[in-house]
Coordinates of C-alpha atoms in Angstrom, one line a residue:
Chain Z
X280 CA 52.8 10.0 27.4
X281 CA 56.0 11.3 28.9
X282 CA 56.5 10.2 32.5
X283 CA 57.0 13.2 34.7
X284 CA 58.4 12.8 38.2
X285 CA 57.0 16.1 39.5
X286 CA 53.4 14.7 39.3
X287 CA 52.1 12.8 42.3
X288 CA 49.2 10.3 42.7
X289 CA 47.2 9.4 45.8
X290 CA 46.2 5.8 46.2
X291 CA 42.8 5.1 47.7
X292 CA 40.8 1.9 48.4
X293 CA 37.1 1.5 49.1
X294 CA 35.7 -1.3 51.2
X295 CA 32.0 -0.9 51.6
X296 CA 29.3 -3.4 52.8
X297 CA 25.6 -3.3 51.9
X298 CA 22.6 -5.3 53.1
X299 CA 20.2 -5.2 50.2
X300 CA 16.5 -5.8 51.2
X301 CA 15.0 -8.3 48.8
X302 CA 11.4 -7.4 49.5
X303 CA 8.4 -9.7 49.5
X304 CA 8.3 -10.8 45.9
X305 CA 12.0 -11.5 45.5
X306 CA 12.3 -13.2 48.9
X307 CA 9.5 -15.6 47.9
X308 CA 11.3 -16.3 44.6
X309 CA 14.6 -17.0 46.3
X310 CA 13.0 -19.2 48.9
X311 CA 11.5 -21.2 46.0
X312 CA 15.0 -21.8 44.7
X313 CA 15.7 -23.6 48.0
X314 CA 13.0 -26.1 47.0
X315 CA 14.3 -26.4 43.5
X316 CA 11.4 -24.3 42.0
X317 CA 11.8 -21.4 39.6
X318 CA 8.7 -19.2 39.7
X319 CA 7.6 -16.2 37.7
X320 CA 4.8 -13.6 38.3
X321 CA 1.7 -13.7 36.2
X322 CA -0.1 -10.6 34.9
X323 CA -3.9 -10.9 35.1
X324 CA -4.4 -8.6 32.1
X325 CA -1.8 -9.6 29.4
X326 CA -1.2 -13.1 30.8
X327 CA 2.6 -12.7 30.7
X328 CA 4.7 -14.5 33.2
X329 CA 7.7 -12.3 34.2
X330 CA 11.1 -13.3 35.2
X331 CA 12.7 -11.8 37.2
X332 CA 9.4 -11.8 39.1
X333 CA 7.7 -8.4 39.6
X334 CA 5.0 -7.2 41.9
X335 CA 3.5 -5.2 39.1
X336 CA 3.2 -5.9 35.3
X337 CA 5.1 -2.9 34.0
X338 CA 3.4 -3.0 30.7
X339 CA -0.2 -3.2 32.0
X340 CA 0.3 -1.2 35.2
X341 CA -1.6 -3.7 37.3
X342 CA -0.5 -5.9 40.3
X343 CA 0.6 -9.4 39.3
X344 CA -1.7 -12.0 40.8
X345 CA 0.0 -15.4 41.1
X346 CA 3.2 -17.4 41.1
X347 CA 3.7 -19.7 38.1
X348 CA 6.4 -22.4 38.1
X349 CA 8.5 -22.4 34.9
X350 CA 11.1 -24.6 33.3
X351 CA 13.3 -26.5 33.9
X352 CA 13.5 -26.6 30.1
X353 CA 13.9 -23.5 28.0
X354 CA 15.4 -21.7 25.0
X355 CA 18.7 -20.0 24.7
X356 CA 18.1 -16.4 23.6
X357 CA 21.6 -15.0 23.9
X358 CA 25.0 -16.1 25.1
X359 CA 28.7 -15.1 25.2
X360 CA 31.8 -17.0 25.9
X361 CA 34.2 -15.0 28.0
X362 CA 37.8 -15.3 27.0
X363 CA 39.4 -12.6 29.1
X364 CA 40.2 -12.8 32.8
X365 CA 38.4 -10.1 34.8
X366 CA 39.2 -9.4 38.4
X367 CA 37.1 -11.3 41.0
X368 CA 35.5 -13.4 38.2
X369 CA 36.1 -17.1 37.2
X370 CA 39.0 -18.2 35.1
X371 CA 38.0 -18.1 31.4
X372 CA 36.5 -19.6 29.4
X373 CA 32.9 -19.5 30.8
X374 CA 29.5 -18.9 29.3
X375 CA 27.0 -16.3 30.2
X376 CA 23.5 -17.0 28.9
X377 CA 20.1 -15.6 28.8
X378 CA 17.4 -18.3 28.5
X379 CA 13.6 -18.2 28.4
X380 CA 12.3 -21.0 30.6
X381 CA 9.3 -22.8 29.4
X382 CA 6.1 -21.0 30.6
X383 CA 7.8 -17.6 31.0
X384 CA 7.8 -14.6 28.7
X385 CA 11.1 -13.0 29.5
X386 CA 14.6 -14.3 29.7
X387 CA 16.8 -14.8 32.8
X388 CA 20.6 -14.6 33.0
X389 CA 22.8 -17.4 34.4
X390 CA 26.0 -19.2 33.7
X391 CA 25.8 -22.1 31.2
X392 CA 28.0 -25.0 32.1
X393 CA 29.4 -27.1 29.2
X394 CA 32.4 -29.0 28.2
X395 CA 35.3 -26.5 27.9
X396 CA 37.3 -25.9 24.8
X397 CA 38.7 -23.0 23.0
X398 CA 36.4 -20.0 22.7
X399 CA 35.8 -20.7 19.0
X400 CA 35.1 -24.4 19.7
X401 CA 32.6 -23.6 22.4
X402 CA 30.9 -21.0 20.1
X403 CA 30.4 -23.6 17.4
X404 CA 28.4 -25.8 19.9
X405 CA 26.0 -22.9 20.9
X406 CA 23.2 -21.2 19.0
X407 CA 20.4 -18.8 19.7
X408 CA 17.2 -20.9 19.8
X409 CA 18.9 -24.0 21.2
X410 CA 17.2 -26.0 24.0
X411 CA 18.7 -25.7 27.5
X412 CA 17.7 -26.9 31.0
X413 CA 18.0 -25.3 34.4
X414 CA 20.0 -27.6 36.8
X415 CA 20.0 -27.1 40.6
X416 CA 22.8 -27.5 43.0
X417 CA 22.3 -30.3 45.6
X418 CA 19.9 -29.1 48.2
X419 CA 22.5 -28.9 50.9
X420 CA 24.6 -26.4 48.9
X421 CA 21.7 -24.0 48.0
X422 CA 22.0 -20.5 49.5
X423 CA 18.7 -19.0 48.4
X424 CA 20.5 -17.1 45.7
X425 CA 20.1 -17.0 41.9
X426 CA 23.3 -19.0 41.7
X427 CA 21.5 -22.0 43.2
X428 CA 21.0 -23.1 39.6
X429 CA 22.7 -22.8 36.3
X430 CA 22.0 -23.8 32.7
X431 CA 23.1 -26.8 30.8
X432 CA 22.6 -27.8 27.2
X433 CA 19.4 -30.0 26.9
Chain X
X24 CA 4.3 17.0 23.8
X25 CA 4.5 20.8 23.4
X26 CA 6.7 22.9 21.2
X27 CA 9.8 25.0 22.0
X28 CA 9.1 28.7 22.6
X29 CA 12.4 29.8 21.0
X30 CA 15.1 28.3 18.7
X31 CA 18.4 27.3 20.2
X32 CA 21.8 26.5 18.8
X33 CA 25.3 25.4 19.7
X34 CA 27.6 28.4 19.3
X35 CA 30.7 27.1 21.2
X36 CA 32.5 23.8 21.4
X37 CA 35.3 22.9 23.8
X38 CA 37.2 19.6 24.2
X39 CA 40.4 18.3 25.7
X40 CA 42.5 15.6 24.1
X41 CA 41.4 12.1 25.0
X42 CA 43.9 9.7 26.5
X43 CA 44.2 7.0 29.1
X44 CA 45.4 9.2 32.0
X45 CA 45.7 12.9 32.3
X46 CA 48.0 13.3 35.3
X47 CA 48.7 17.0 34.6
X48 CA 45.2 18.0 35.8
X49 CA 42.8 17.2 38.6
X50 CA 39.3 16.2 37.6
X51 CA 37.9 19.7 38.2
X52 CA 40.8 21.3 36.2
X53 CA 40.1 19.0 33.3
X54 CA 36.4 20.0 33.2
X55 CA 37.4 23.6 33.4
X56 CA 39.6 23.3 30.3
X57 CA 36.6 22.2 28.2
X58 CA 34.3 24.9 29.8
X59 CA 36.8 27.6 29.1
X60 CA 37.4 26.5 25.5
X61 CA 33.7 26.3 24.7
X62 CA 33.0 29.8 26.2
X63 CA 35.9 31.3 24.3
X64 CA 34.8 29.5 21.1
X65 CA 31.4 31.2 21.5
X66 CA 33.1 34.6 22.0
X67 CA 31.3 34.9 25.4
X68 CA 32.7 35.4 28.9
X69 CA 31.8 33.2 31.9
X70 CA 29.4 36.0 33.1
X71 CA 27.3 35.6 30.0
X72 CA 26.5 32.0 30.9
X73 CA 23.1 31.9 32.7
X74 CA 22.8 28.2 33.6
X75 CA 25.0 25.1 33.7
X76 CA 24.1 21.5 33.0
X77 CA 26.7 19.0 34.2
X78 CA 27.3 15.8 32.3
X79 CA 28.5 13.1 34.8
X80 CA 27.9 9.3 34.6
X81 CA 28.9 6.9 37.4
X82 CA 31.4 8.7 39.6
X83 CA 33.1 5.5 40.9
X84 CA 35.5 5.5 38.0
X85 CA 37.3 8.6 39.2
X86 CA 36.5 7.7 42.9
X87 CA 34.9 10.9 44.2
X88 CA 31.2 10.5 44.8
X89 CA 29.1 13.0 42.9
X90 CA 32.1 14.7 41.5
X91 CA 30.0 17.3 39.8
X92 CA 30.1 19.2 43.1
X93 CA 33.9 19.3 42.9
X94 CA 33.7 21.0 39.5
X95 CA 31.1 23.8 40.1
X96 CA 33.5 26.6 40.6
X97 CA 35.8 25.3 38.0
X98 CA 33.2 25.4 35.3
X99 CA 32.0 28.9 36.3
X100 CA 28.8 27.5 37.8
X101 CA 29.0 29.5 41.1
X102 CA 25.8 31.6 41.8
X103 CA 24.1 30.0 38.8
X104 CA 21.4 27.3 38.4
X105 CA 23.3 24.0 38.1
X106 CA 22.1 20.5 37.6
X107 CA 23.8 17.2 37.0
X108 CA 22.3 14.7 34.4
X109 CA 23.1 11.0 34.4
X110 CA 21.8 8.3 32.1
X111 CA 24.9 6.1 32.0
X112 CA 26.7 6.2 28.7
X113 CA 24.0 8.4 27.2
X114 CA 24.7 11.0 29.9
X115 CA 26.2 13.5 27.5
X116 CA 23.3 13.2 25.0
X117 CA 20.8 13.7 27.8
X118 CA 22.8 16.6 29.2
X119 CA 22.9 18.3 25.8
X120 CA 19.1 17.8 25.6
X121 CA 18.6 19.3 29.1
X122 CA 20.8 22.3 28.0
X123 CA 18.7 22.7 24.9
X124 CA 15.5 22.6 27.0
X125 CA 16.8 25.4 29.3
X126 CA 17.1 27.6 26.2
X127 CA 14.2 26.4 24.1
X128 CA 11.8 26.8 27.0
X129 CA 12.6 30.5 26.8
X130 CA 13.7 30.6 30.4
X131 CA 17.4 31.1 29.7
X132 CA 19.3 32.8 26.8
X133 CA 22.5 30.8 27.3
X134 CA 23.4 27.4 28.9
X135 CA 26.8 25.7 29.3
X136 CA 26.7 21.9 29.0
X137 CA 30.0 20.5 30.4
X138 CA 31.5 17.4 31.9
X139 CA 34.6 15.4 32.3
X140 CA 35.7 11.8 33.1
X141 CA 38.8 10.0 34.3
X142 CA 37.8 6.4 33.7
X143 CA 41.3 5.2 34.2
X144 CA 41.7 6.6 37.6
X145 CA 40.8 3.0 38.7
X146 CA 42.0 -0.2 37.1
X147 CA 38.6 -1.8 38.1
X148 CA 36.3 -0.2 35.5
X149 CA 34.6 -3.4 34.5
X150 CA 34.0 -4.2 38.2
X151 CA 32.3 -0.9 38.6
X152 CA 30.2 -1.5 35.5
X153 CA 29.1 -4.8 37.0
X154 CA 27.5 -2.8 39.8
X155 CA 24.9 -1.3 37.6
X156 CA 23.0 -4.7 37.6
X157 CA 20.4 -5.9 40.0
X158 CA 22.1 -7.6 43.0
X159 CA 19.5 -10.4 43.2
X160 CA 19.2 -11.6 39.6
X161 CA 22.0 -10.4 37.4
X162 CA 25.1 -9.1 39.1
X163 CA 26.5 -12.6 39.9
X164 CA 26.9 -13.5 36.2
X165 CA 29.8 -11.4 35.2
X166 CA 27.7 -8.9 33.3
X167 CA 29.6 -5.7 32.4
X168 CA 29.6 -3.6 29.3
X169 CA 31.7 -6.0 27.3
X170 CA 29.7 -9.1 28.1
X171 CA 26.4 -7.3 27.6
X172 CA 27.5 -6.1 24.2
X173 CA 28.6 -9.6 23.3
X174 CA 25.2 -11.0 24.3
X175 CA 23.5 -8.4 22.1
X176 CA 25.8 -9.0 19.2
X177 CA 25.2 -12.7 19.2
X178 CA 21.5 -12.0 18.7
X179 CA 22.3 -9.6 15.9
X180 CA 24.4 -12.3 14.2
X181 CA 21.7 -14.9 14.6
X182 CA 18.9 -12.6 13.4
X183 CA 20.6 -10.7 10.5
X184 CA 23.6 -12.9 9.6
X185 CA 26.1 -10.3 10.7
X186 CA 29.7 -11.5 10.6
X187 CA 32.8 -10.7 12.6
X188 CA 34.3 -9.4 9.4
X189 CA 31.5 -6.8 9.1
X190 CA 32.4 -5.7 12.6
X191 CA 36.1 -5.6 11.8
X192 CA 35.4 -3.2 8.9
X193 CA 33.8 -0.8 11.4
X194 CA 37.0 -0.9 13.5
X195 CA 39.4 -0.4 10.6
X196 CA 37.3 2.5 9.3
X197 CA 37.1 4.2 12.8
X198 CA 40.8 3.9 13.5
X199 CA 41.5 5.3 10.0
X200 CA 39.2 8.3 10.5
X201 CA 40.7 8.9 13.9
X202 CA 44.1 9.6 12.4
X203 CA 42.6 12.9 11.2
X204 CA 41.3 13.8 14.7
X205 CA 44.0 15.3 16.9
X206 CA 42.0 14.6 20.0
X207 CA 41.3 10.9 19.4
X208 CA 42.7 8.4 22.0
X209 CA 43.3 5.4 19.7
X210 CA 44.2 5.8 16.0
X211 CA 46.3 4.2 13.4
X212 CA 46.5 1.7 10.6
X213 CA 44.7 -1.5 11.4
X214 CA 44.0 -4.3 9.0
X215 CA 40.9 -6.5 8.9
X216 CA 43.1 -9.5 9.8
X217 CA 44.7 -7.8 12.8
X218 CA 41.2 -7.1 14.2
X219 CA 40.0 -10.7 13.4
X220 CA 43.2 -12.2 15.0
X221 CA 43.0 -10.1 18.2
X222 CA 42.0 -12.1 21.3
X223 CA 38.4 -12.7 22.3
X224 CA 37.3 -10.7 25.3
X225 CA 33.8 -12.1 25.1
X226 CA 32.9 -14.0 22.0
X227 CA 32.2 -12.6 19.3
X228 CA 33.9 -9.4 20.6
X229 CA 37.6 -9.2 20.3
X230 CA 40.0 -6.7 21.8
X231 CA 39.7 -4.3 18.8
X232 CA 35.9 -4.5 18.7
X233 CA 35.9 -2.7 22.1
X234 CA 36.3 1.0 23.0
X235 CA 39.1 2.2 25.2
X236 CA 38.9 3.7 28.7
X237 CA 39.6 7.4 28.3
X238 CA 40.0 10.6 30.3
X239 CA 39.0 13.9 28.9
X240 CA 36.4 16.7 29.0
X241 CA 33.9 18.3 26.6
X242 CA 31.5 21.2 26.6
X243 CA 29.1 23.1 24.4
X244 CA 27.5 26.5 24.8
X245 CA 23.8 26.6 23.8
X246 CA 22.3 30.0 23.0
X247 CA 19.0 31.4 21.9
X248 CA 18.3 32.8 18.5
X249 CA 18.5 36.3 20.0
X250 CA 22.1 35.7 21.2
X251 CA 23.1 34.1 17.8
X252 CA 21.8 37.2 15.9
X253 CA 23.4 39.6 18.4
X254 CA 26.7 37.9 18.0
X255 CA 26.3 37.4 14.3
X256 CA 28.0 34.1 14.9
X257 CA 27.9 30.7 13.1
X258 CA 25.6 28.3 14.8
X259 CA 24.7 24.6 14.7
X260 CA 20.9 24.8 15.2
X261 CA 19.4 22.1 17.4
X262 CA 16.5 21.2 15.2
X263 CA 15.4 17.9 16.7
X264 CA 15.9 16.0 19.9
X265 CA 14.6 12.6 21.0
X266 CA 15.3 10.4 24.0
X267 CA 13.9 7.0 24.9
X268 CA 14.5 4.8 28.1
X269 CA 13.7 1.1 28.5
X270 CA 13.9 -1.5 31.2
X271 CA 17.2 -2.4 32.7
X272 CA 16.4 -6.1 32.2
X273 CA 17.9 -7.3 28.9
X274 CA 15.9 -10.5 29.3
X275 CA 12.7 -8.5 28.8
X276 CA 14.0 -7.4 25.4
X277 CA 14.6 -11.0 24.1
X278 CA 11.7 -12.9 25.7
X279 CA 8.4 -14.0 24.3
X280 CA 6.6 -10.8 25.5
X281 CA 9.3 -8.5 24.1
X282 CA 8.1 -5.4 22.3
X283 CA 11.6 -4.3 21.5
X284 CA 14.6 -6.4 20.6
X285 CA 17.9 -5.8 22.4
X286 CA 19.8 -6.2 19.1
X287 CA 17.6 -3.8 17.1
X288 CA 18.3 -0.6 19.1
X289 CA 14.5 0.0 18.9
X290 CA 15.0 2.7 21.5
X291 CA 17.2 4.7 19.1
X292 CA 14.8 4.1 16.3
X293 CA 12.0 5.7 18.4
X294 CA 14.3 8.6 19.5
X295 CA 15.4 9.3 16.0
X296 CA 11.8 9.2 14.7
X297 CA 10.9 12.0 17.1
X298 CA 14.1 14.0 16.4
X299 CA 13.5 13.6 12.6
X300 CA 9.9 14.7 12.9
X301 CA 11.0 17.9 14.7
X302 CA 13.8 18.5 12.2
X303 CA 11.5 17.7 9.2
X304 CA 13.7 14.9 8.0
X305 CA 11.9 12.3 6.0
X306 CA 14.7 10.7 4.0
X307 CA 17.7 10.4 6.4
X308 CA 20.1 9.0 3.8
X309 CA 19.5 11.9 1.5
X310 CA 19.1 14.6 4.1
X311 CA 21.8 13.7 6.7
X312 CA 25.3 14.6 5.7
X313 CA 27.1 13.0 8.6
X314 CA 26.3 10.9 11.6
X315 CA 28.1 10.7 14.9
X316 CA 26.8 7.4 16.4
X317 CA 27.7 6.4 20.0
X318 CA 29.0 2.9 19.2
X319 CA 31.2 1.6 22.0
X320 CA 31.5 -1.8 20.3
X321 CA 32.0 -2.3 16.6
X322 CA 28.7 -4.2 16.2
X323 CA 26.8 -1.3 17.7
X324 CA 27.6 0.8 14.7
X325 CA 25.7 -1.7 12.5
X326 CA 22.7 -1.5 14.9
X327 CA 23.0 2.3 15.0
X328 CA 22.9 2.9 11.2
X329 CA 19.8 0.8 10.9
X330 CA 18.1 2.4 13.9
X331 CA 18.8 5.8 12.3
X332 CA 17.2 4.7 9.0
X333 CA 20.5 4.8 7.1
X334 CA 20.3 1.1 6.2
X335 CA 18.2 -1.9 6.8
X336 CA 19.4 -4.2 9.6
X337 CA 20.2 -6.9 7.1
X338 CA 22.2 -4.6 4.8
X339 CA 24.2 -2.8 7.5
X340 CA 27.2 -5.1 7.3
X341 CA 27.3 -5.2 3.5
X342 CA 27.0 -1.4 3.2
X343 CA 29.7 -1.0 5.8
X344 CA 32.1 -3.3 3.8
X345 CA 31.2 -1.3 0.6
X346 CA 32.4 2.0 2.2
X347 CA 28.9 3.5 2.3
X348 CA 29.6 5.0 5.8
X349 CA 33.3 5.9 5.2
X350 CA 34.6 9.4 4.8
X351 CA 33.7 10.1 1.1
X352 CA 30.9 7.6 1.3
X353 CA 27.1 8.2 1.0
X354 CA 26.7 9.1 4.8
X355 CA 30.0 9.3 6.7
X356 CA 29.6 7.8 10.1
X357 CA 32.0 8.7 12.9
X358 CA 34.5 10.7 10.8
X359 CA 36.0 11.6 14.2
X360 CA 36.8 8.0 14.9
X361 CA 33.9 7.8 17.3
X362 CA 33.6 6.0 20.6
X363 CA 35.9 3.1 19.4
X364 CA 38.7 5.6 19.4
X365 CA 37.9 7.7 22.6
X366 CA 35.5 6.9 25.4
X367 CA 35.5 9.3 28.4
X368 CA 32.2 7.8 29.5
X369 CA 30.6 10.8 31.3
X370 CA 31.0 12.9 28.1
X371 CA 31.3 10.4 25.3
X372 CA 27.8 11.2 24.1
X373 CA 28.5 14.9 24.5
X374 CA 31.6 14.4 22.3
X375 CA 29.2 13.0 19.6
X376 CA 27.3 16.3 19.9
X377 CA 30.5 18.3 19.8
X378 CA 31.7 16.4 16.7
X379 CA 28.3 16.8 14.9
X380 CA 28.3 20.5 15.8
X381 CA 31.9 21.0 14.5
X382 CA 30.8 19.4 11.2
X383 CA 27.8 21.8 10.8
X384 CA 30.0 24.7 11.8
X385 CA 32.7 23.7 9.3
X386 CA 35.3 23.5 12.1
X387 CA 36.1 19.8 12.1
X388 CA 39.5 20.4 10.6
X389 CA 41.1 17.3 9.1
X390 CA 38.0 15.1 9.4
X391 CA 35.6 17.8 8.1
X392 CA 32.9 16.3 5.7
X393 CA 32.3 18.8 2.8
X394 CA 29.0 20.8 2.7
X395 CA 27.3 19.6 5.9
X396 CA 23.8 21.0 6.3
X397 CA 22.5 18.4 8.7
X398 CA 24.2 16.1 11.2
X399 CA 22.9 13.6 13.8
X400 CA 24.5 12.7 17.1
X401 CA 23.4 9.8 19.3
X402 CA 24.1 8.4 22.8
X403 CA 23.5 5.0 24.4
X404 CA 23.7 4.1 28.1
X405 CA 22.9 1.7 30.9
X406 CA 22.1 -1.9 29.7
X407 CA 21.6 -0.3 26.2
X408 CA 18.5 1.0 27.8
X409 CA 18.9 4.8 27.2
X410 CA 19.1 6.2 23.7
X411 CA 19.4 9.9 22.7
X412 CA 19.3 11.5 19.3
X413 CA 20.0 15.1 18.3
X414 CA 19.8 16.6 14.8
X415 CA 21.9 19.7 14.2
X416 CA 21.4 21.9 11.1
X417 CA 23.1 24.9 9.5
X418 CA 19.8 26.9 9.4
X419 CA 17.0 26.9 12.0
X420 CA 14.1 24.6 11.1

């Protein structure tokens, strides 16, 4: 593209704050994290335990009826090792994982912490189907957020 | 589901060139260029257009909230019914379907489907794409389009033995095809080794496995059979449409209760099944002459050909390496260069429709596939949760 000095641009920045309401179900889940517990919601019809927890089973169209503690063990269902620096995100490499915690029927995203190496070396040490474990931060550091725990290789 | 009350066809196609930035035009002027070209291509005037469907995905890329409003006058929408459609990357496919429904319902004789994007108006595109995720459970984990595609690709590799080399062949073929497309953003001679040696963005996806951020605009004019006969014009008949949505949670599509698998593109398989039924296609390999598959990452093309019934999931990589989907192959896929070579997000799926229509109309120029009777165009959006499929044919079906 030829640079043309007759064309102007207008620089604009957005700074916007939101307060997202977590609602009853998600609030209860996040408070559970403060106690080191990961809980899914159980469907009385199909028996599935959903994570993220839902007020309704979206397959059966009925209200979920109870909390079920899951994990801390689980199975790695998908992962990627990020090798590129993105703005506002950690220095690469780091691992994003989806894992199905024991007792649940869907997979939950989190970071997976492991010994660092090159992207290829780290890829060689990971496989779909591998056992993992959810590991919590020390109680004093928990913020009632999903980042209160992360995955490690079992 | 009911049946259409009249046949509908694409009789005009308009596109701009696709490139990183287009500083010569404002957003609205860019959309106007495509609208004007499509209306001229249809040998109509703006007054002949009865309704407008506007194709616009997240507006944060170009930084004007709900930018469709900005473009109404520019695309000749003033005093007409006007609606915006948005299904993420699939937006252009959904918009084309909405345009088709305007006409096929019998309520309108003509409809303009148009949109534009300036994805590079901000350097923070992946930050914006992270905002599509749930703030409580998923947004913290660096999910964006590249990482979500990588997660999906890892599953495909584990399930079907897909290799990075299979994926590299898709890239080399796309870039080669794009050399024949004057509007393509990226094009050129790439080697398998150059793709394999490019840096990892998110393993197993490397730089060249990923689509660019493009600016550009696209439009089609959809008209009733009555208008087509009056004008005695060539037409790409819309013979089948399908669209399927699924949960935003990728984890639901890989857990124990899954009924679809993230890496199978089951949503496209279902959408294609419906589109094929309407278009009376029973053997897609024999009956489809060309496919324009929305594959923003190389591995997505392997998922797409299988979902469209052009291959099994296991064979998609091997057939790709054998040239089955190349220009001159059994079913050419993305002769335009596809999404890997131009990705103006709000209209990328509409560009697939434009390119499929051009093939049916015999107007694809340097990347024309000979004797096209039937073409398919797809779109994918959100967390791979929206899929659209449209079959275009040279005769009404």
